[in-house]
Coordinates of C-alpha atoms in Angstrom, one line a residue:
M1 CA -3.5 7.7 -12.5
F2 CA -4.0 5.2 -9.7
F3 CA -2.3 2.1 -8.4
P4 CA 0.3 3.9 -6.2
L5 CA 3.2 1.4 -6.4
G6 CA 6.2 1.6 -4.2
T7 CA 9.5 -0.3 -3.9
P8 CA 9.3 -4.0 -2.9
L9 CA 7.6 -4.7 0.4
R10 CA 6.2 -7.6 2.3
F11 CA 4.1 -9.5 -0.3
L12 CA 0.6 -10.6 0.5
E13 CA 0.2 -14.3 0.7
L14 CA -2.1 -15.1 -2.2
N15 CA -2.8 -18.5 -3.7
N16 CA -3.5 -17.0 -7.1
K17 CA -0.3 -15.8 -8.7
S18 CA -2.0 -13.4 -11.1
M19 CA -4.0 -11.8 -8.3
K20 CA -0.7 -11.4 -6.4
N21 CA 0.7 -9.4 -9.3
I22 CA -2.5 -7.3 -9.4
I23 CA -2.2 -6.5 -5.7
M24 CA 1.4 -5.6 -6.2
G25 CA 0.4 -3.2 -8.9
L26 CA -1.9 -1.5 -6.5
M27 CA 0.4 -1.4 -3.5
V28 CA 2.4 1.6 -2.2
L29 CA 5.4 1.7 0.0
C30 CA 4.0 1.7 3.5
T31 CA 6.3 3.0 6.2
S32 CA 5.8 4.4 9.6
Y33 CA 5.7 8.1 9.7
H34 CA 8.5 9.6 11.9
Y35 CA 9.2 13.3 11.2
A36 CA 11.1 16.0 13.0
Q37 CA 9.3 18.8 11.2
E38 CA 6.1 20.3 12.4
P39 CA 3.9 22.3 10.1
T40 CA 3.9 26.1 10.5
K41 CA 0.2 25.9 9.6
A42 CA -2.4 23.2 9.3
E43 CA -6.0 23.8 8.6
T44 CA -9.2 22.9 6.8
V45 CA -10.8 25.6 4.7
S46 CA -14.0 25.8 2.7
V47 CA -13.4 26.4 -1.0
H48 CA -15.4 25.6 -4.1
N49 CA -18.1 24.2 -1.9
K50 CA -15.8 21.7 -0.3
N51 CA -13.6 21.4 2.8
I52 CA -10.0 21.0 1.9
Y53 CA -7.2 20.3 4.3
Y54 CA -3.6 21.4 3.9
E55 CA -0.3 21.8 5.8
V56 CA 2.6 24.2 5.3
Y57 CA 6.2 23.8 6.1
G58 CA 9.3 26.0 5.7
K59 CA 9.8 29.4 4.0
G60 CA 10.4 30.4 0.5
K61 CA 8.7 30.2 -2.8
P62 CA 5.6 28.0 -2.7
L63 CA 6.1 24.3 -3.7
I64 CA 2.9 22.2 -3.9
F65 CA 2.9 18.4 -3.4
L66 CA -0.1 16.4 -4.7
H67 CA -0.6 12.7 -3.7
G68 CA -1.7 9.6 -5.6
Y69 CA -5.3 8.3 -5.7
S70 CA -6.2 6.6 -2.4
L71 CA -3.2 8.1 -0.6
S72 CA -3.2 11.4 1.4
S73 CA -0.8 14.2 2.0
K74 CA 1.0 11.9 4.6
S75 CA 2.6 10.1 1.7
W76 CA 4.7 13.2 1.0
K77 CA 5.8 13.9 4.6
P78 CA 9.1 11.9 4.2
Y79 CA 10.1 14.5 1.6
V80 CA 9.4 17.7 3.6
S81 CA 12.9 17.7 5.2
D82 CA 14.4 17.6 1.7
F83 CA 12.7 20.8 0.5
Y84 CA 11.5 22.9 3.4
N85 CA 14.8 24.9 3.8
D86 CA 14.4 26.2 0.3
Y87 CA 10.6 26.3 -0.3
E88 CA 7.4 27.0 1.5
V89 CA 6.1 23.4 1.2
Y90 CA 2.3 22.8 0.9
L91 CA 0.9 19.3 1.4
I92 CA -2.7 19.0 0.3
D93 CA -5.3 16.3 0.9
L94 CA -7.0 16.2 -2.5
T95 CA -10.8 16.1 -2.8
G96 CA -12.2 12.9 -1.2
H97 CA -8.9 12.0 0.6
G98 CA -7.4 12.3 4.1
K99 CA -8.8 15.1 6.1
S100 CA -10.6 16.7 3.2
D101 CA -14.3 16.1 2.5
T102 CA -15.4 12.7 1.4
F103 CA -16.5 12.3 -2.2
S104 CA -20.1 13.5 -2.6
E105 CA -20.2 13.4 -6.4
D106 CA -18.7 11.4 -9.2
L107 CA -14.9 11.7 -9.5
S108 CA -13.7 14.2 -12.1
I109 CA -10.0 15.0 -12.3
S110 CA -10.9 18.4 -13.8
E111 CA -13.1 19.2 -10.8
V112 CA -10.4 18.2 -8.4
A113 CA -8.0 20.6 -10.1
K114 CA -10.7 23.3 -9.7
D115 CA -10.7 22.5 -6.0
V116 CA -6.9 22.9 -5.8
N117 CA -7.1 26.2 -7.7
A118 CA -9.8 27.5 -5.3
L119 CA -7.5 26.6 -2.4
L120 CA -4.5 28.3 -4.0
Q121 CA -6.6 31.4 -4.6
H122 CA -7.8 31.3 -1.0
L123 CA -4.1 31.2 0.1
N124 CA -3.3 34.1 -2.3
L125 CA -0.7 32.1 -4.2
K126 CA -0.2 33.8 -7.5
Q127 CA 2.5 31.4 -8.9
I128 CA 3.6 28.0 -7.7
Q129 CA 5.9 25.1 -8.5
A130 CA 4.5 21.7 -8.0
I131 CA 5.2 18.0 -7.8
G132 CA 2.4 15.4 -8.4
F133 CA 2.4 11.7 -8.1
S134 CA 0.0 9.6 -10.2
F135 CA -3.5 11.1 -9.6
G136 CA -1.7 14.2 -8.3
G137 CA 0.2 14.5 -11.6
D138 CA -3.0 14.2 -13.6
V139 CA -4.5 16.9 -11.5
L140 CA -1.5 19.2 -12.3
Y141 CA -2.0 18.8 -16.0
Q142 CA -5.7 19.9 -15.6
L143 CA -4.7 22.7 -13.4
A144 CA -2.1 23.9 -16.0
L145 CA -4.9 23.9 -18.6
Q146 CA -7.3 25.8 -16.4
Q147 CA -4.8 28.4 -15.1
P148 CA -2.0 28.8 -17.6
K149 CA -0.1 31.4 -15.6
L150 CA -0.3 29.7 -12.2
I151 CA 2.3 27.0 -12.5
K152 CA 5.9 28.0 -13.2
S153 CA 7.2 24.5 -13.5
M154 CA 6.0 21.1 -12.4
I155 CA 7.2 17.5 -12.0
T156 CA 4.8 14.6 -12.7
I157 CA 5.6 11.1 -11.5
G158 CA 3.8 8.1 -13.1
A159 CA 1.3 10.5 -14.9
V160 CA 1.0 12.1 -18.3
G161 CA -2.5 13.6 -17.9
T162 CA -4.3 10.8 -19.8
W163 CA -5.4 7.6 -18.2
S164 CA -8.6 5.5 -17.9
V165 CA -9.4 2.8 -15.4
H166 CA -11.4 1.1 -18.1
D167 CA -8.2 0.1 -19.7
F168 CA -7.3 -1.9 -16.5
P169 CA -10.3 -4.0 -15.4
K170 CA -8.0 -6.1 -13.2
Y171 CA -7.4 -3.1 -11.0
Q172 CA -11.1 -2.4 -10.7
K173 CA -11.6 -6.0 -9.7
A174 CA -9.0 -6.0 -7.0
F175 CA -9.6 -2.5 -5.6
T176 CA -12.8 -3.0 -3.7
F177 CA -14.1 -2.3 -0.2
D178 CA -14.2 -6.0 0.5
N179 CA -10.5 -6.2 -0.2
K180 CA -9.6 -3.0 1.8
A181 CA -7.4 -5.0 4.2
N182 CA -5.0 -5.6 1.3
F183 CA -4.3 -1.8 1.1
P184 CA -3.0 -0.8 4.5
W185 CA -2.4 2.9 3.6
L186 CA -6.1 3.4 3.5
S187 CA -6.0 3.7 7.2
D188 CA -4.7 7.3 6.6
H189 CA -8.3 8.3 5.8
R190 CA -10.9 9.3 8.4
N191 CA -13.4 6.4 8.4
D192 CA -14.8 3.5 6.4
A193 CA -17.3 5.8 4.6
Q194 CA -14.5 7.8 3.1
I195 CA -12.5 4.7 2.2
K196 CA -15.6 3.2 0.6
A197 CA -16.2 6.4 -1.4
I198 CA -12.6 6.4 -2.7
M199 CA -12.9 2.8 -3.8
T200 CA -16.3 3.3 -5.3
Q201 CA -15.3 6.4 -7.3
F202 CA -12.3 4.6 -8.8
K203 CA -14.6 3.4 -11.6
N204 CA -14.9 7.0 -12.7
Y205 CA -11.1 7.6 -13.0
T206 CA -10.9 8.7 -16.6
V207 CA -8.9 11.7 -17.9
K208 CA -7.8 12.7 -21.4
I209 CA -5.6 15.5 -22.7
S210 CA -5.7 16.2 -26.5
T211 CA -2.7 17.0 -28.5
K212 CA -3.9 20.6 -28.9
E213 CA -4.3 20.9 -25.2
L214 CA -0.8 19.6 -24.6
Q215 CA 0.6 22.1 -27.0
S216 CA -1.1 24.9 -25.0
I217 CA 0.5 24.0 -21.7
V218 CA 2.7 26.8 -20.4
P219 CA 4.8 25.4 -17.5
E220 CA 8.0 23.5 -18.0
V221 CA 7.3 19.9 -17.1
L222 CA 9.6 17.1 -16.0
I223 CA 7.9 13.8 -16.8
M224 CA 9.2 11.1 -14.5
I225 CA 8.4 7.5 -15.4
G226 CA 9.6 4.1 -14.2
D227 CA 10.1 1.7 -17.2
D228 CA 8.4 -1.1 -15.2
D229 CA 5.3 1.0 -14.6
E230 CA 2.7 -1.3 -16.3
G231 CA 0.0 1.3 -16.1
M232 CA 1.9 3.7 -18.4
D233 CA 1.5 3.4 -22.1
L234 CA 4.9 4.3 -23.6
S235 CA 3.3 5.5 -26.8
E236 CA 1.2 8.0 -24.8
V237 CA 4.4 9.1 -22.9
A238 CA 6.0 9.7 -26.3
R239 CA 3.0 11.7 -27.5
V240 CA 3.0 13.9 -24.4
K241 CA 6.8 14.5 -24.6
K242 CA 6.6 15.4 -28.3
N243 CA 3.8 17.9 -27.9
L244 CA 4.5 19.6 -24.6
P245 CA 6.3 22.8 -25.5
K246 CA 8.8 22.7 -22.7
S247 CA 9.4 19.2 -21.2
D248 CA 12.1 16.8 -20.1
L249 CA 11.5 13.1 -19.9
W250 CA 13.3 11.0 -17.2
V251 CA 12.8 7.2 -17.5
L252 CA 14.2 5.2 -14.6
P253 CA 15.3 1.7 -15.4
N254 CA 13.9 -1.3 -13.5
V255 CA 11.6 1.0 -11.5
A256 CA 7.8 0.7 -11.2
H257 CA 5.0 3.3 -10.5
G258 CA 6.4 5.0 -7.4
A259 CA 9.5 6.1 -9.2
H260 CA 10.4 8.7 -6.5
E261 CA 10.3 6.2 -3.6
G262 CA 12.7 3.8 -1.9
K263 CA 16.1 3.3 -3.5
T264 CA 15.5 6.1 -6.0
K265 CA 14.4 8.7 -3.5
A266 CA 17.8 10.4 -3.1
E267 CA 18.2 10.7 -6.9
F268 CA 14.7 12.0 -7.2
V269 CA 15.3 14.7 -4.7
E270 CA 18.5 15.8 -6.3
K271 CA 17.1 16.0 -9.8
A272 CA 13.9 17.6 -8.6
K273 CA 15.8 20.4 -6.9
A274 CA 17.9 20.9 -10.0
F275 CA 14.9 21.1 -12.2
L276 CA 12.9 23.4 -10.0
T277 CA 15.8 25.9 -9.7
K278 CA 17.0 26.0 -13.3
L279 CA 14.5 28.5 -14.5

């Protein structure tokens, strides 16, 4: 899913109240990046006919972090210090984003998952745990379908594996290259061509998991949702929870799309660690 929403930030001055609400739905918590940790490895590798960038921190069992649509691996850097003493943390720039290749074909969540799988194979990671926000969560569901034995457990935030931009025309209208100044996190990408491709490909953001597919998913899943996340259909959340063989549902009150950010960050880290270590 898209519209990476963070905790309250400096609102844009818009005359149209409804447009202001739309932009808020598309905005993410934008903070300056100040980190003590340096990656033990950072490189771009060619896999599945694409160049994919990743960074590694810490030592331990592999823990993969996947970012939201239009973000990059930088959005997970504030969390590295919380996990790198216990895990080998991998931050990946998903296809089309950050330091990875710009989109050269129509967006497909399934194909992005194949790119991630190709990277993990290149890194010789036989089994992982993973955390995915929004788009990253949707990618994890596809990855779990493609490689049933790969993921031991995963946490998805603001994502249940099914979402279509066509259900939210107001987001398509607001998220355009002409409006790019309204989305300051886009500066994390390499150049205007990459930014334009991200915004253009948003129209192709559609992914669907059938009930039968849900029932076949092997990893244990923690579904994390903010109850003010207007992009999440609660009936779809209920369907996913009912049909995932091993799943927990955590609904945060008075929290929007970025349920792991801001005032809920500490609680998220605590519960994420408990979930990841309970198996």
